[in-house]
Amino acid sequence: MRTIIKNGHIFTESEDYQADLLIEGGKIVCVGRKLPGDEAEIIDAKGCYILPGAVDVHTHMDLDVGISRAVDDFYDGTVAAACGGTTAIVDHMAFGPAGVPLHHQFEVYKKLAEGKAVIDYGFHGTAQHVNDEILEELAAMASDGIPSVKVYLTYGFRLNDADVLQILQKMKEVGGVTAFHCENHEVVEFLKQKYKLEGKTAPVYHAKSRPNLAEAEAVSRVLNLARMADDAPVYIVHLSCKESLEAVRDARRHGQKNIFVETCPQYLVLTEECYRREDGLKYILSPPLRTREDCEALWEGIADGTIQVVATDHCPFNYGIEKQMGKDDFTACPNGAPGVEERLMLMFSEGAAKGRITMNQLVKTLCAEPSRIYGLYPEKGVIQPGADADLVILDPRGSYVMTQERMHGAADYTAYEGMQITGEIRKVLQRGKVIVDGGKFLGKKGDGRFIRRKGLN
Ligand code: URP
Ligand code: ZN
Ligand code: ZN
């Protein structure tokens, strides 16, 4: 099947220009003018922007957190992603039972995603303990298309510094990336218990128990460990505050290479004021929401290139059910919020349309860099001949109010309810097929493919 997208304005990470796109066999085959249209389906994108399908490298579909389970499975979650202009995800697999090999969760996740995902997907490994077998297995995981592993410095299966160092060394050898959730576990646990003992159990104490410096300390520690591992590739997930940005800038100033930084829209758009609201439980996620000053520092971090990626950390729970576990005690509330559908339009409306970032920076952080860092390039995140025809047609003249009713995921709220949005997604294509049209999902359950990702080298 041949499709031509005509009259659109194409944005890449470095350019923008008026051109048509010829799509055949699910691939972009030509970018230019006056493309041969015989027997092709024509999509008129007059007045619209054409972007690569966005890539979200931090989701938690169907995440089992012990006390409950994230409410989007790989169907609901990827339908929501598609409707928000995301055409590929790399999902962080949950912890398995203590002591399992890395492949255990891979097998579990294959079953969770196969036949359900509507967009293409990959997985990050999750390191929950370290020994010789696990270190060996990192290479096998990379050969199986998973050249990345996540390490938590807090929560139940956190790793210590010696474990972290060994993982970093091995992942460098394997040509993979180690991603880190950075928070100082002892500090956070101490403060949580202190507030609980004092009877301070409202959502705002979630933020107070996880201060900026508890994150920045862990970011610095990990960067130093990566430096000790000969500049091993290190990826900081959901960086949320100005002090952490400073730690990254310091490391780079000292010449450290292979540092990748991710933030998420919630840290750019929302503030800790949300915890004072009646529905403050909706915003219990970690790291917590910060101050307006932190938000502005993060926008600057995108604009000056300190931050490479904007992902979502999509991890939805229902406000009416799971989140209520925290109503008398913030520490009992499952951490996380939905966001996979909201990301692109938030970044367009709050970022590009308001002049905080350029359209090229938007494409770079939502499409090209996540694709490159996590081995999806040049099939994903880019508009050029040979790439998958994963595309978003976005109308900058559109506008709407973000509401739960418009969302396609399973959660009963959006954290951005009532927000005025500039622009609107008209169509989303995956591998040449229109899967979203005028806000309607037209794709098919199970059409998403597992992506065997490549390593960095
Ligand atoms: O609160 C969050 N972010 N929940 C999801 C798990 C994680 O820490 O990334
Ligand atoms: Zn995390
Ligand atoms: Zn996460």
Tab-separated table of C-alpha atoms in Angstrom, residues 1 29 33 51 79 95 98 104 111 218 237 305 385:
chain	number	residue	atom	x	y	z
A	1	MET	CA	0.000	0.000	0.000
A	29	VAL	CA	10.550	5.824	0.994
A	33	ARG	CA	8.004	17.545	-3.711
A	51	LEU	CA	6.659	14.903	13.432
A	79	VAL	CA	-3.978	2.765	22.944
A	95	PHE	CA	10.644	-6.690	39.943
A	98	ALA	CA	13.562	-12.479	44.923
A	104	HIS	CA	12.367	-14.426	34.223
A	111	LYS	CA	3.152	-12.714	27.754
A	218	ALA	CA	21.990	9.922	44.566
A	237	VAL	CA	15.446	8.580	34.826
A	305	GLY	CA	20.936	20.490	26.141
A	385	PRO	CA	13.906	7.390	3.843
